[in-house]
Short mmCIF file of C-alpha atoms in Angstrom, two decimals:
data_model
loop_
_atom_site.label_atom_id
_atom_site.label_comp_id
_atom_site.label_asym_id
_atom_site.label_seq_id
_atom_site.Cartn_x
_atom_site.Cartn_y
_atom_site.Cartn_z
CA MET A 1 119.61 63.81 -1.09
CA SER A 2 116.18 62.01 -0.05
CA HIS A 3 112.94 63.35 -1.22
CA THR A 4 109.58 62.68 0.37
CA THR A 5 106.34 62.89 -1.69
CA SER A 6 103.34 64.14 0.58
CA THR A 7 100.59 61.62 1.08
CA ALA A 8 98.01 63.99 -0.06
CA LEU A 9 99.91 64.48 -3.27
CA ILE A 10 100.14 60.81 -4.08
CA ALA A 11 96.34 60.46 -3.19
CA ALA A 12 95.64 63.13 -5.62
CA GLY A 13 97.39 61.52 -8.34
CA VAL A 14 95.70 57.87 -7.50
CA ASN A 15 92.33 60.06 -7.59
CA ARG A 16 93.11 61.60 -10.76
CA ASP A 17 93.98 58.54 -12.49
CA ILE A 18 90.81 56.63 -11.52
CA ARG A 19 88.65 59.52 -12.63
CA LEU A 20 90.32 59.44 -16.09
CA GLY A 21 90.10 55.69 -16.21
CA MET A 22 86.33 55.95 -15.41
CA GLN A 23 85.88 58.01 -18.72
CA ASP A 24 87.63 55.40 -20.97
CA PRO A 25 85.38 52.94 -22.73
CA PRO A 26 84.97 49.26 -21.41
CA THR A 27 87.55 46.85 -22.63
CA VAL A 28 84.79 44.72 -23.88
CA ASP A 29 82.20 46.28 -26.26
CA LEU A 30 78.89 44.98 -25.29
CA SER A 31 76.69 47.52 -27.51
CA PRO A 32 75.97 45.01 -29.97
CA LEU A 33 74.06 42.96 -27.53
CA VAL A 34 72.42 45.78 -25.11
CA GLN A 35 69.94 48.54 -25.55
CA VAL A 36 70.59 51.23 -23.03
CA VAL A 37 67.39 52.79 -21.54
CA ASN A 38 67.36 55.72 -19.31
CA SER A 39 65.29 55.21 -15.97
CA LYS A 40 63.23 57.84 -14.23
CA THR A 41 62.24 55.78 -11.15
CA LYS A 42 63.51 52.78 -9.19
CA SER A 43 61.08 50.59 -11.06
CA GLU A 44 60.24 50.98 -14.59
CA THR A 45 57.35 49.32 -16.62
CA TYR A 46 58.02 49.37 -20.40
CA ALA A 47 55.39 48.68 -23.04
CA TRP A 48 57.09 46.03 -25.05
CA MET A 49 55.66 47.12 -28.49
CA GLY A 50 56.95 44.50 -30.89
CA ALA A 51 57.70 45.55 -34.44
CA ALA A 52 56.04 48.36 -36.36
CA PRO A 53 52.72 47.54 -38.18
CA PRO A 54 53.58 46.28 -41.83
CA VAL A 55 53.79 48.52 -44.66
CA TYR A 56 51.13 48.32 -47.28
CA GLU A 57 49.97 49.59 -50.53
CA TYR A 58 47.42 52.32 -50.09
CA THR A 59 44.10 51.91 -52.22
CA GLY A 60 41.90 54.40 -50.50
CA HIS A 61 41.31 52.65 -47.40
CA GLN A 62 43.56 53.16 -44.35
CA LEU A 63 44.51 50.12 -42.22
CA VAL A 64 45.19 50.87 -38.54
CA GLU A 65 47.29 48.01 -36.87
CA PRO A 66 47.95 48.02 -33.21
CA PHE A 67 51.26 47.37 -31.89
CA TYR A 68 51.46 43.86 -29.83
CA ASN A 69 51.95 45.13 -26.37
CA PHE A 70 53.91 43.50 -23.56
CA GLN A 71 54.50 44.89 -20.15
CA LEU A 72 58.17 44.42 -19.09
CA THR A 73 58.94 45.75 -15.55
CA ILE A 74 62.52 46.09 -14.49
CA VAL A 75 63.66 47.14 -10.95
CA ASP A 76 66.94 48.96 -10.80
CA SER A 77 69.71 47.87 -8.41
CA GLU A 78 72.34 49.92 -6.82
CA TRP A 79 75.97 48.92 -7.37
CA ARG A 80 78.81 50.11 -5.01
CA MET A 81 82.54 49.57 -4.44
CA ALA A 82 83.96 51.15 -1.34
CA ALA A 83 87.68 50.85 -0.51
CA ILE A 84 90.49 52.52 1.49
CA ILE A 85 94.04 52.60 0.24
CA HIS A 86 95.76 52.56 3.52
CA ARG A 87 97.80 55.55 4.70
CA ASP A 88 100.95 53.50 5.21
CA LEU A 89 101.14 52.44 1.46
CA LEU A 90 100.60 56.18 0.49
CA GLU A 91 103.27 57.29 2.96
CA ASP A 92 105.75 54.79 1.87
CA ASP A 93 104.89 54.56 -1.88
CA GLN A 94 107.90 55.35 -4.01
CA THR A 95 107.21 52.70 -6.80
CA GLY A 96 103.64 53.28 -7.91
CA GLU A 97 102.05 50.74 -5.56
CA ALA A 98 99.17 53.03 -4.70
CA LYS A 99 98.55 53.64 -8.29
CA ASN A 100 98.41 50.10 -9.01
CA ALA A 101 95.79 49.58 -6.15
CA GLY A 102 93.63 52.23 -7.81
CA ALA A 103 93.83 50.61 -11.15
CA LYS A 104 93.12 47.36 -9.93
CA MET A 105 89.96 48.88 -8.35
CA LEU A 106 88.94 50.43 -11.54
CA GLU A 107 89.49 47.16 -13.43
CA ALA A 108 86.96 45.45 -10.93
CA TRP A 109 84.33 48.20 -11.28
CA LYS A 110 84.51 48.11 -15.15
CA SER A 111 83.98 44.40 -14.87
CA LYS A 112 80.63 44.55 -13.43
CA ASP A 113 78.76 44.98 -16.68
CA ARG A 114 80.51 41.99 -18.43
CA VAL A 115 79.75 39.60 -15.43
CA GLN A 116 75.92 40.67 -15.49
CA LEU A 117 75.62 40.13 -19.01
CA ALA A 118 77.34 36.85 -18.89
CA ALA A 119 75.01 35.72 -16.05
CA LEU A 120 72.02 36.56 -18.16
CA LEU A 121 73.33 34.45 -21.11
CA THR A 122 74.35 31.55 -18.87
CA GLY A 123 70.96 31.75 -17.10
CA GLY A 124 68.59 32.13 -20.12
CA GLY A 125 67.43 28.66 -19.80
CA SER A 126 65.61 29.48 -16.67
CA ASN A 127 65.14 33.30 -16.50
CA LEU A 128 61.99 34.36 -18.01
CA ALA A 129 61.53 36.19 -21.21
CA PHE A 130 58.56 38.98 -21.72
CA ASP A 131 56.22 36.22 -22.97
CA GLY A 132 56.47 34.28 -19.45
CA ILE A 133 58.60 31.38 -20.70
CA SER A 134 62.61 30.82 -20.42
CA PHE A 135 64.57 33.20 -22.64
CA PHE A 136 66.13 30.53 -24.71
CA ASN A 137 63.42 28.25 -25.48
CA ASP A 138 61.98 26.30 -28.48
CA ALA A 139 58.40 27.45 -28.10
CA HIS A 140 58.25 31.18 -28.15
CA SER A 141 55.23 32.80 -29.87
CA PHE A 142 53.65 36.13 -29.81
CA GLY A 143 51.00 37.72 -32.05
CA SER A 144 51.66 36.36 -35.55
CA SER A 145 55.12 35.31 -35.01
CA GLY A 146 54.44 31.57 -35.34
CA THR A 147 56.98 29.40 -33.35
CA ILE A 148 60.28 30.77 -32.42
CA ASP A 149 63.09 28.35 -31.38
CA ASN A 150 66.23 30.24 -30.17
CA ASP A 151 67.56 27.34 -28.48
CA MET A 152 69.78 25.28 -30.94
CA THR A 153 72.27 22.30 -30.73
CA TYR A 154 75.12 21.20 -33.24
CA ASP A 155 76.19 17.96 -33.41
CA MET A 156 80.27 17.83 -33.70
CA ALA A 157 82.48 14.75 -34.46
CA GLY A 158 84.90 15.19 -31.65
CA ALA A 159 85.20 16.71 -28.13
CA VAL A 160 86.10 19.89 -29.17
CA PRO A 161 84.61 21.66 -32.55
CA THR A 162 86.85 22.26 -35.63
CA SER A 163 86.91 25.46 -37.36
CA ALA A 164 84.83 24.02 -40.08
CA GLU A 165 82.30 22.93 -37.59
CA VAL A 166 82.15 26.22 -36.06
CA LEU A 167 81.67 27.88 -39.50
CA ALA A 168 78.63 25.24 -40.16
CA ALA A 169 77.15 25.99 -36.75
CA LEU A 170 77.25 29.76 -37.27
CA GLY A 171 75.68 29.08 -40.73
CA ASP A 172 72.70 27.16 -38.89
CA ALA A 173 72.48 29.88 -36.27
CA TYR A 174 72.37 32.62 -39.08
CA GLY A 175 69.66 30.90 -40.92
CA ARG A 176 67.47 30.49 -37.96
CA LEU A 177 67.83 34.24 -36.92
CA SER A 178 66.95 35.22 -40.55
CA ILE A 179 63.56 33.45 -40.43
CA PHE A 180 62.31 34.60 -37.26
CA LYS A 181 59.23 36.59 -37.54
CA ASP A 182 57.67 39.50 -35.21
CA ASP A 183 54.29 39.90 -33.74
CA GLN A 184 53.15 41.22 -37.07
CA GLY A 185 54.12 38.20 -38.93
CA GLU A 186 56.95 40.15 -40.67
CA ILE A 187 60.63 39.00 -40.73
CA ALA A 188 62.11 40.28 -37.57
CA ASN A 189 65.70 40.56 -38.47
CA GLY A 190 65.54 41.72 -42.18
CA THR A 191 67.35 44.92 -41.57
CA ALA A 192 70.11 43.34 -39.62
CA ILE A 193 70.73 40.39 -42.02
CA GLU A 194 74.21 41.75 -42.86
CA LYS A 195 75.49 42.39 -39.26
CA PHE A 196 75.38 39.60 -36.89
CA THR A 197 77.76 39.12 -33.83
CA VAL A 198 78.93 36.20 -31.92
CA VAL A 199 79.59 36.05 -28.29
CA CYS A 200 81.71 32.67 -27.25
CA PRO A 201 83.63 31.27 -24.35
CA ALA A 202 87.27 32.55 -24.23
CA SER A 203 88.48 28.95 -24.73
CA LEU A 204 86.81 28.80 -28.12
CA TYR A 205 87.72 32.45 -29.18
CA ALA A 206 90.70 31.24 -31.58
CA LYS A 207 88.29 28.85 -33.38
CA PHE A 208 85.73 31.61 -33.77
CA VAL A 209 88.15 34.25 -35.05
CA GLU A 210 89.50 31.62 -37.54
CA ALA A 211 86.03 30.89 -38.70
CA THR A 212 85.06 34.53 -39.13
CA GLN A 213 88.42 35.91 -40.47
CA ALA A 214 90.25 33.32 -42.33
CA ALA A 215 90.03 33.35 -46.14
CA ILE A 216 89.84 29.49 -46.57
CA ILE A 217 88.29 26.86 -44.29
CA ALA A 218 88.68 23.10 -44.93
CA ASN A 219 89.93 23.97 -48.39
CA THR A 220 86.80 26.25 -49.30
CA SER A 221 86.76 29.92 -49.69
CA ASN A 222 85.05 31.55 -46.39
CA VAL A 223 83.06 34.06 -47.94
CA PHE A 224 80.23 33.62 -45.48
CA GLY A 225 82.35 33.61 -42.36
CA GLN A 226 84.03 36.84 -43.17
CA ARG A 227 80.56 38.55 -43.27
CA PHE A 228 80.11 38.42 -39.41
CA ALA A 229 80.57 41.80 -37.96
CA GLY A 230 82.62 40.61 -34.96
CA VAL A 231 83.47 37.90 -32.02
CA ILE A 232 83.28 38.88 -28.41
CA PRO A 233 85.02 36.43 -26.00
CA LEU A 234 83.29 36.35 -22.46
CA PRO A 235 85.66 34.27 -20.10
CA ASP A 236 82.79 34.45 -17.62
CA LEU A 237 81.22 31.64 -19.88
CA ASP A 238 83.81 29.20 -19.57
CA ALA A 239 82.84 28.33 -15.99
CA THR A 240 79.38 27.22 -17.10
CA SER A 241 80.14 25.63 -20.55
CA THR A 242 83.03 25.91 -22.88
CA LEU A 243 80.69 24.40 -25.76
CA THR A 244 77.98 27.05 -25.87
CA PHE A 245 77.81 30.21 -28.00
CA TYR A 246 75.53 32.93 -28.94
CA VAL A 247 74.77 34.75 -32.31
CA ILE A 248 73.08 38.11 -32.21
CA ALA A 249 71.40 40.18 -34.69
CA SER A 250 73.35 43.28 -33.81
CA GLY A 251 72.29 45.48 -36.57
CA ALA A 252 68.70 45.62 -35.28
CA THR A 253 67.41 48.59 -33.26
CA ALA A 254 66.11 46.34 -30.52
CA LYS A 255 68.74 44.17 -28.85
CA PRO A 256 68.47 40.75 -26.74
CA PHE A 257 69.16 42.59 -23.52
CA ILE A 258 68.33 45.97 -21.78
CA HIS A 259 70.49 47.88 -19.67
CA THR A 260 68.30 50.37 -17.57
CA MET A 261 70.18 53.33 -16.27
CA ARG A 262 68.85 55.25 -13.42
CA VAL A 263 71.90 56.91 -12.05
CA LYS A 264 75.13 57.09 -14.01
CA GLN A 265 78.25 56.03 -12.17
CA GLN A 266 79.34 58.34 -9.51
CA TYR A 267 82.73 58.59 -8.01
CA ILE A 268 83.75 60.03 -4.60
CA ALA A 269 87.28 60.41 -3.10
CA TRP A 270 88.36 62.05 0.24
CA THR A 271 91.87 63.33 -0.64
CA GLU A 272 92.57 65.88 1.99
CA ASP A 273 95.11 65.38 4.57
CA LYS A 274 92.45 65.61 7.24
CA ASP A 275 90.32 63.09 5.29
CA ILE A 276 93.10 60.81 5.07
CA ASP A 277 93.89 61.11 8.63
CA GLN A 278 90.26 60.42 9.62
CA ASN A 279 89.89 57.50 7.38
CA GLU A 280 93.32 56.09 7.82
CA GLY A 281 94.18 56.45 4.01
CA LEU A 282 92.39 57.43 0.81
CA LYS A 283 88.69 56.39 1.06
CA ILE A 284 86.97 55.73 -2.36
CA VAL A 285 83.26 55.14 -3.16
CA ILE A 286 81.97 54.32 -6.65
CA ARG A 287 78.22 53.71 -7.17
CA GLU A 288 75.72 53.40 -10.03
CA ARG A 289 72.09 52.52 -10.03
CA SER A 290 71.03 50.35 -13.11
CA LYS A 291 69.91 47.03 -14.18
CA PHE A 292 70.53 44.43 -16.86
CA SER A 293 67.51 42.54 -18.11
CA ASN A 294 66.41 40.06 -20.72
CA GLY A 295 65.14 41.80 -23.91
CA ASP A 296 63.97 40.64 -27.40
CA PHE A 297 64.39 36.83 -27.81
CA THR A 298 64.01 37.24 -31.59
CA LYS A 299 67.64 38.93 -31.72
CA ILE A 300 69.42 35.98 -30.46
CA VAL A 301 70.06 32.26 -30.77
CA ARG A 302 71.98 30.00 -28.34
CA VAL A 303 73.89 27.07 -29.87
CA LEU A 304 75.33 23.96 -27.64
CA PHE A 305 78.05 21.80 -29.40
CA ASN A 306 77.07 18.40 -28.52
#
């Protein structure tokens, strides 16, 4: 006995799966790099306040120190995805093909944040920071910070770094981040000293996992490498450079990147029979108003293997 499932029922199932899937966390956790800020208008101007004034011993005279103030303007963008899962596919679906089409659409939507962040990382040599020079630069300076160089190189022996060289490069990056000063002349990453995160190309992921998790590297106990909070592989980086990685002071309140959120993701689907007839299938629209932007350059260093 043949059984025919209604087109509207299949469409409703696809709709349900996408709605539930949008509630799942992203497959790549970007929170160590990104500070989420709610936006109330299309364009927001944030007062970049640097660090808090220094703590001092009170001896009867109160010192009032101003915040070092930069203006950072971020204009939100609208992101959309619109598609129609054709009526023929819905009518003939007996093997879950319509469901797979919805899943692929959801995958593509969820990748947008990762893609935007990777573009900021790879474009950091030309995109500007809040002090008016490129985000990765050897000459940052604001207030009493002194010179901040968050653009490093590491010389390796061969064409691809060994795990020992990766560990040594991580040590150099950690040391560099640890001495950055804020606009008050205080250590910028003192509270994050025990929680640093690595972002690397997918092609180097195995090397970085070994360097941060192996008990022994090059016949030496790997106490330092195991203290890193985690390694995030971004395959989008490989297209630009397979030899560049980033170390982030992820334990700090401020982050190297800002994600403004004007309108959270909205999902609309037309699942009724009359809508499917009119649209020649299941019409789906997903939208969001948000923007990724450069944030605090004292929380990140870029390292290029030479």
